[in-house]
Amino acid sequence: MNDTSSSPPTPTVILIHGLGRSRRSMWLVGLWLKFCGYRVKSIGYPSHRVSIADAVQKHLNPALERLEIAAGSRVHFVTHSLGGIVFRAWAAQRDAAFPLGRAVLLAPPNQGSQIIDELGQWGWVRWLLGPVSAELGTDAASTPNMLGPLPPETGVIMGNKDTLPVFRRLLGAESDGVVTIASSHGEGEADFTLLPTNHATIILQPAVFRAVNRFLKTGSFKEA
């Protein structure tokens, strides 16, 4: 008798890049996840030219609507920096029928950015960063602080190597050079881990990739 049982559907991972980056910046993360058996889709958006809401409505939503999702499959997310806030904004208004799985946010400014607090009023900073420069402060009305708790099964990986002394006066000793460790935490996070990396290179580190895979598989960063 032939075995008619079918294997479980392949889970999908959506990659969302950070400010000033492109889909190409997430290629190494994607390569690792493909090696681990996931179907990977990287979604881009013009981070210097759109607000967070427009990134969701004009770029993330259309890409996800075109995504073919097998019955019984879940869709995970892995994001970097601003990409984590874009993900949270999407998740806050997502269709309840969407099969959202787990999410790993790398170096997210979940409580806003002290750098924006200090420099965001300067015209050249607003020109350089675009519309999001008005959204990413640490005040209660900023977009990250208005989004509510993180979606269920969301973990945060943060670096603790400050390699950009230019921002050290603003951020203090506990940061990845761009985001403070304290502000990367989000209400409702399922797990949190610190790794020896900085804001820019967190998307290039094998230790980070292994932690991402552990969380997507088990909901925890802890090694078995």
Short mmCIF file of N, CA and C in Angstrom, two decimals, residues 39-145:
data_model
loop_
_atom_site.label_atom_id
_atom_site.label_comp_id
_atom_site.label_asym_id
_atom_site.label_seq_id
_atom_site.Cartn_x
_atom_site.Cartn_y
_atom_site.Cartn_z
N ARG A 39 11.12 28.54 3.59
CA ARG A 39 10.92 29.33 2.37
C ARG A 39 11.07 30.79 2.77
N VAL A 40 11.88 31.55 2.06
CA VAL A 40 12.24 32.90 2.49
C VAL A 40 11.79 33.92 1.44
N LYS A 41 11.17 34.98 1.93
CA LYS A 41 10.76 36.09 1.07
C LYS A 41 11.23 37.39 1.73
N SER A 42 12.01 38.18 1.01
CA SER A 42 12.49 39.45 1.52
C SER A 42 11.68 40.58 0.89
N ILE A 43 11.14 41.46 1.73
CA ILE A 43 10.28 42.54 1.26
C ILE A 43 11.00 43.88 1.46
N GLY A 44 11.08 44.65 0.40
CA GLY A 44 11.74 45.94 0.46
C GLY A 44 10.75 47.10 0.52
N TYR A 45 11.25 48.24 0.96
CA TYR A 45 10.45 49.47 0.98
C TYR A 45 11.44 50.64 0.97
N PRO A 46 11.08 51.78 0.39
CA PRO A 46 12.01 52.91 0.31
C PRO A 46 12.04 53.66 1.65
N SER A 47 12.86 53.19 2.56
CA SER A 47 12.79 53.63 3.96
C SER A 47 13.06 55.12 4.15
N HIS A 48 13.78 55.76 3.22
CA HIS A 48 14.07 57.19 3.34
C HIS A 48 12.94 58.06 2.80
N ARG A 49 11.95 57.44 2.13
CA ARG A 49 10.95 58.24 1.42
C ARG A 49 9.52 58.02 1.89
N VAL A 50 9.31 57.09 2.81
CA VAL A 50 7.93 56.80 3.23
C VAL A 50 7.82 56.81 4.75
N SER A 51 6.60 57.07 5.20
CA SER A 51 6.30 56.91 6.62
C SER A 51 6.16 55.42 6.94
N ILE A 52 6.08 55.11 8.22
CA ILE A 52 5.89 53.71 8.62
C ILE A 52 4.55 53.19 8.10
N ALA A 53 3.51 54.01 8.20
CA ALA A 53 2.19 53.58 7.71
C ALA A 53 2.23 53.31 6.21
N ASP A 54 2.92 54.17 5.45
CA ASP A 54 3.01 53.95 4.00
C ASP A 54 3.86 52.72 3.67
N ALA A 55 4.89 52.47 4.47
CA ALA A 55 5.68 51.25 4.25
C ALA A 55 4.80 50.02 4.38
N VAL A 56 3.86 50.06 5.34
CA VAL A 56 2.94 48.93 5.53
C VAL A 56 1.93 48.87 4.39
N GLN A 57 1.26 49.99 4.14
CA GLN A 57 0.14 49.98 3.20
C GLN A 57 0.58 49.83 1.74
N LYS A 58 1.69 50.44 1.38
CA LYS A 58 2.09 50.46 -0.03
C LYS A 58 3.11 49.39 -0.40
N HIS A 59 3.73 48.77 0.59
CA HIS A 59 4.80 47.82 0.28
C HIS A 59 4.61 46.47 0.97
N LEU A 60 4.45 46.48 2.30
CA LEU A 60 4.33 45.20 3.01
C LEU A 60 3.01 44.51 2.71
N ASN A 61 1.91 45.23 2.85
CA ASN A 61 0.60 44.61 2.60
C ASN A 61 0.49 44.02 1.19
N PRO A 62 0.82 44.78 0.13
CA PRO A 62 0.70 44.19 -1.21
C PRO A 62 1.56 42.95 -1.41
N ALA A 63 2.78 42.96 -0.85
CA ALA A 63 3.66 41.79 -0.99
C ALA A 63 3.08 40.58 -0.27
N LEU A 64 2.51 40.80 0.91
CA LEU A 64 1.93 39.69 1.66
C LEU A 64 0.65 39.18 1.01
N GLU A 65 -0.10 40.07 0.37
CA GLU A 65 -1.31 39.64 -0.33
C GLU A 65 -0.98 38.75 -1.52
N ARG A 66 0.18 38.95 -2.11
CA ARG A 66 0.59 38.11 -3.25
C ARG A 66 1.23 36.79 -2.80
N LEU A 67 1.51 36.68 -1.53
CA LEU A 67 2.20 35.50 -1.02
C LEU A 67 1.30 34.27 -1.06
N GLU A 68 1.78 33.20 -1.63
CA GLU A 68 1.04 31.95 -1.62
C GLU A 68 1.39 31.18 -0.36
N ILE A 69 0.39 30.92 0.47
CA ILE A 69 0.60 30.28 1.76
C ILE A 69 -0.12 28.93 1.75
N ALA A 70 0.62 27.86 1.94
CA ALA A 70 0.03 26.53 1.95
C ALA A 70 -0.88 26.36 3.17
N ALA A 71 -1.93 25.59 3.00
CA ALA A 71 -2.84 25.32 4.10
C ALA A 71 -2.07 24.72 5.28
N GLY A 72 -2.32 25.23 6.45
CA GLY A 72 -1.66 24.71 7.64
C GLY A 72 -0.29 25.28 7.91
N SER A 73 0.21 26.15 7.01
CA SER A 73 1.53 26.74 7.20
C SER A 73 1.43 28.03 8.01
N ARG A 74 2.53 28.38 8.66
CA ARG A 74 2.59 29.66 9.36
C ARG A 74 3.66 30.53 8.72
N VAL A 75 3.49 31.83 8.88
CA VAL A 75 4.42 32.79 8.29
C VAL A 75 5.15 33.51 9.42
N HIS A 76 6.46 33.30 9.48
CA HIS A 76 7.31 33.94 10.48
C HIS A 76 7.92 35.22 9.90
N PHE A 77 8.45 36.06 10.79
CA PHE A 77 9.09 37.30 10.37
C PHE A 77 10.44 37.45 11.07
N VAL A 78 11.43 37.96 10.34
CA VAL A 78 12.72 38.35 10.91
C VAL A 78 13.00 39.75 10.40
N THR A 79 13.26 40.68 11.32
CA THR A 79 13.41 42.08 10.93
C THR A 79 14.69 42.67 11.51
N HIS A 80 15.11 43.78 10.91
CA HIS A 80 16.27 44.51 11.41
C HIS A 80 15.88 45.96 11.66
N SER A 81 16.17 46.45 12.87
CA SER A 81 16.05 47.87 13.21
C SER A 81 14.66 48.41 12.90
N LEU A 82 14.56 49.43 12.03
CA LEU A 82 13.26 50.01 11.68
C LEU A 82 12.29 48.96 11.14
N GLY A 83 12.82 47.92 10.51
CA GLY A 83 11.95 46.85 10.00
C GLY A 83 11.08 46.24 11.09
N GLY A 84 11.59 46.23 12.33
CA GLY A 84 10.79 45.71 13.44
C GLY A 84 9.59 46.57 13.74
N ILE A 85 9.73 47.89 13.59
CA ILE A 85 8.60 48.79 13.82
C ILE A 85 7.61 48.69 12.67
N VAL A 86 8.11 48.55 11.45
CA VAL A 86 7.22 48.31 10.30
C VAL A 86 6.42 47.03 10.53
N PHE A 87 7.08 45.98 10.97
CA PHE A 87 6.38 44.73 11.27
C PHE A 87 5.31 44.93 12.34
N ARG A 88 5.67 45.62 13.42
CA ARG A 88 4.70 45.85 14.49
C ARG A 88 3.50 46.65 14.00
N ALA A 89 3.75 47.65 13.15
CA ALA A 89 2.65 48.45 12.61
C ALA A 89 1.74 47.58 11.73
N TRP A 90 2.33 46.69 10.95
CA TRP A 90 1.52 45.77 10.15
C TRP A 90 0.74 44.82 11.06
N ALA A 91 1.40 44.26 12.06
CA ALA A 91 0.77 43.27 12.93
C ALA A 91 -0.39 43.87 13.71
N ALA A 92 -0.30 45.15 14.03
CA ALA A 92 -1.36 45.80 14.81
C ALA A 92 -2.66 45.91 14.02
N GLN A 93 -2.58 45.87 12.69
CA GLN A 93 -3.80 46.02 11.87
C GLN A 93 -4.02 44.83 10.94
N ARG A 94 -3.32 43.73 11.21
CA ARG A 94 -3.40 42.59 10.30
C ARG A 94 -4.77 41.91 10.37
N ASP A 95 -5.09 41.22 9.31
CA ASP A 95 -6.28 40.39 9.25
C ASP A 95 -6.09 39.25 10.25
N ALA A 96 -7.09 39.03 11.09
CA ALA A 96 -7.00 37.99 12.11
C ALA A 96 -6.83 36.61 11.50
N ALA A 97 -7.19 36.45 10.23
CA ALA A 97 -7.07 35.15 9.57
C ALA A 97 -5.65 34.88 9.08
N PHE A 98 -4.79 35.89 9.09
CA PHE A 98 -3.43 35.69 8.60
C PHE A 98 -2.70 34.73 9.54
N PRO A 99 -2.03 33.69 8.99
CA PRO A 99 -1.40 32.66 9.83
C PRO A 99 -0.05 33.11 10.39
N LEU A 100 -0.08 34.14 11.22
CA LEU A 100 1.16 34.70 11.79
C LEU A 100 1.81 33.69 12.71
N GLY A 101 3.10 33.45 12.46
CA GLY A 101 3.87 32.55 13.33
C GLY A 101 4.68 33.35 14.33
N ARG A 102 5.96 33.04 14.42
CA ARG A 102 6.84 33.74 15.35
C ARG A 102 7.58 34.87 14.64
N ALA A 103 8.11 35.78 15.43
CA ALA A 103 8.87 36.89 14.87
C ALA A 103 10.11 37.12 15.71
N VAL A 104 11.21 37.44 15.04
CA VAL A 104 12.44 37.83 15.72
C VAL A 104 12.82 39.22 15.24
N LEU A 105 12.91 40.15 16.17
CA LEU A 105 13.28 41.52 15.85
C LEU A 105 14.73 41.73 16.24
N LEU A 106 15.56 42.09 15.28
CA LEU A 106 16.98 42.34 15.52
C LEU A 106 17.19 43.84 15.72
N ALA A 107 17.71 44.20 16.88
CA ALA A 107 18.05 45.59 17.21
C ALA A 107 16.91 46.56 16.94
N PRO A 108 15.71 46.30 17.45
CA PRO A 108 14.59 47.19 17.16
C PRO A 108 14.52 48.36 18.14
N PRO A 109 14.20 49.55 17.68
CA PRO A 109 13.96 50.67 18.59
C PRO A 109 12.52 50.63 19.13
N ASN A 110 12.22 49.61 19.90
CA ASN A 110 10.84 49.36 20.32
C ASN A 110 10.25 50.47 21.18
N GLN A 111 11.11 51.23 21.85
CA GLN A 111 10.62 52.36 22.65
C GLN A 111 11.11 53.69 22.09
N GLY A 112 11.49 53.69 20.83
CA GLY A 112 11.95 54.91 20.19
C GLY A 112 13.46 55.09 20.28
N SER A 113 13.93 56.16 19.66
CA SER A 113 15.36 56.40 19.52
C SER A 113 15.77 57.70 20.20
N GLN A 114 16.74 57.60 21.09
CA GLN A 114 17.30 58.80 21.73
C GLN A 114 18.04 59.67 20.73
N ILE A 115 18.57 59.07 19.68
CA ILE A 115 19.25 59.85 18.64
C ILE A 115 18.26 60.77 17.95
N ILE A 116 17.07 60.26 17.66
CA ILE A 116 16.03 61.10 17.05
C ILE A 116 15.62 62.21 18.01
N ASP A 117 15.50 61.88 19.30
CA ASP A 117 15.17 62.92 20.28
C ASP A 117 16.14 64.09 20.19
N GLU A 118 17.41 63.78 20.06
CA GLU A 118 18.45 64.80 20.11
C GLU A 118 18.66 65.51 18.78
N LEU A 119 18.57 64.76 17.69
CA LEU A 119 18.96 65.32 16.40
C LEU A 119 17.79 65.51 15.43
N GLY A 120 16.64 64.97 15.77
CA GLY A 120 15.52 64.96 14.82
C GLY A 120 15.00 66.31 14.43
N GLN A 121 15.29 67.35 15.25
CA GLN A 121 14.80 68.69 14.91
C GLN A 121 15.68 69.38 13.88
N TRP A 122 16.83 68.80 13.57
CA TRP A 122 17.74 69.41 12.60
C TRP A 122 17.26 69.10 11.18
N GLY A 123 17.26 70.11 10.35
CA GLY A 123 16.76 69.95 8.99
C GLY A 123 17.50 68.90 8.20
N TRP A 124 18.83 68.85 8.35
CA TRP A 124 19.59 67.89 7.55
C TRP A 124 19.31 66.46 7.97
N VAL A 125 18.96 66.26 9.26
CA VAL A 125 18.60 64.91 9.73
C VAL A 125 17.26 64.50 9.14
N ARG A 126 16.30 65.44 9.14
CA ARG A 126 15.00 65.12 8.54
C ARG A 126 15.14 64.83 7.05
N TRP A 127 16.02 65.58 6.39
CA TRP A 127 16.27 65.32 4.96
C TRP A 127 16.92 63.97 4.75
N LEU A 128 17.88 63.63 5.60
CA LEU A 128 18.61 62.38 5.45
C LEU A 128 17.75 61.16 5.74
N LEU A 129 16.95 61.22 6.80
CA LEU A 129 16.18 60.05 7.23
C LEU A 129 14.79 59.98 6.63
N GLY A 130 14.25 61.10 6.20
CA GLY A 130 12.94 61.10 5.59
C GLY A 130 11.82 61.15 6.63
N PRO A 131 10.59 60.80 6.21
CA PRO A 131 9.42 60.95 7.08
C PRO A 131 9.52 60.23 8.43
N VAL A 132 10.26 59.12 8.48
CA VAL A 132 10.30 58.37 9.74
C VAL A 132 11.03 59.15 10.83
N SER A 133 11.78 60.19 10.46
CA SER A 133 12.49 60.97 11.47
C SER A 133 11.52 61.65 12.43
N ALA A 134 10.29 61.85 11.98
CA ALA A 134 9.27 62.47 12.84
C ALA A 134 8.51 61.45 13.67
N GLU A 135 8.81 60.16 13.48
CA GLU A 135 8.01 59.12 14.13
C GLU A 135 8.75 58.34 15.20
N LEU A 136 10.06 58.46 15.27
CA LEU A 136 10.84 57.49 16.02
C LEU A 136 11.41 58.02 17.33
N GLY A 137 10.86 59.09 17.86
CA GLY A 137 11.32 59.57 19.16
C GLY A 137 10.90 58.65 20.29
N THR A 138 11.30 59.02 21.50
CA THR A 138 10.98 58.19 22.67
C THR A 138 9.75 58.69 23.41
N ASP A 139 9.11 59.76 22.93
CA ASP A 139 7.93 60.30 23.61
C ASP A 139 6.75 59.35 23.46
N ALA A 140 5.75 59.53 24.30
CA ALA A 140 4.61 58.62 24.31
C ALA A 140 3.82 58.64 23.01
N ALA A 141 3.91 59.73 22.25
CA ALA A 141 3.15 59.83 21.00
C ALA A 141 3.92 59.33 19.79
N SER A 142 5.14 58.83 19.97
CA SER A 142 5.89 58.31 18.83
C SER A 142 5.27 57.02 18.33
N THR A 143 5.53 56.70 17.08
CA THR A 143 4.93 55.50 16.50
C THR A 143 5.27 54.23 17.27
N PRO A 144 6.54 53.96 17.62
CA PRO A 144 6.82 52.72 18.36
C PRO A 144 6.04 52.63 19.68
N ASN A 145 5.85 53.76 20.35
CA ASN A 145 5.19 53.74 21.65
C ASN A 145 3.68 53.78 21.56
#
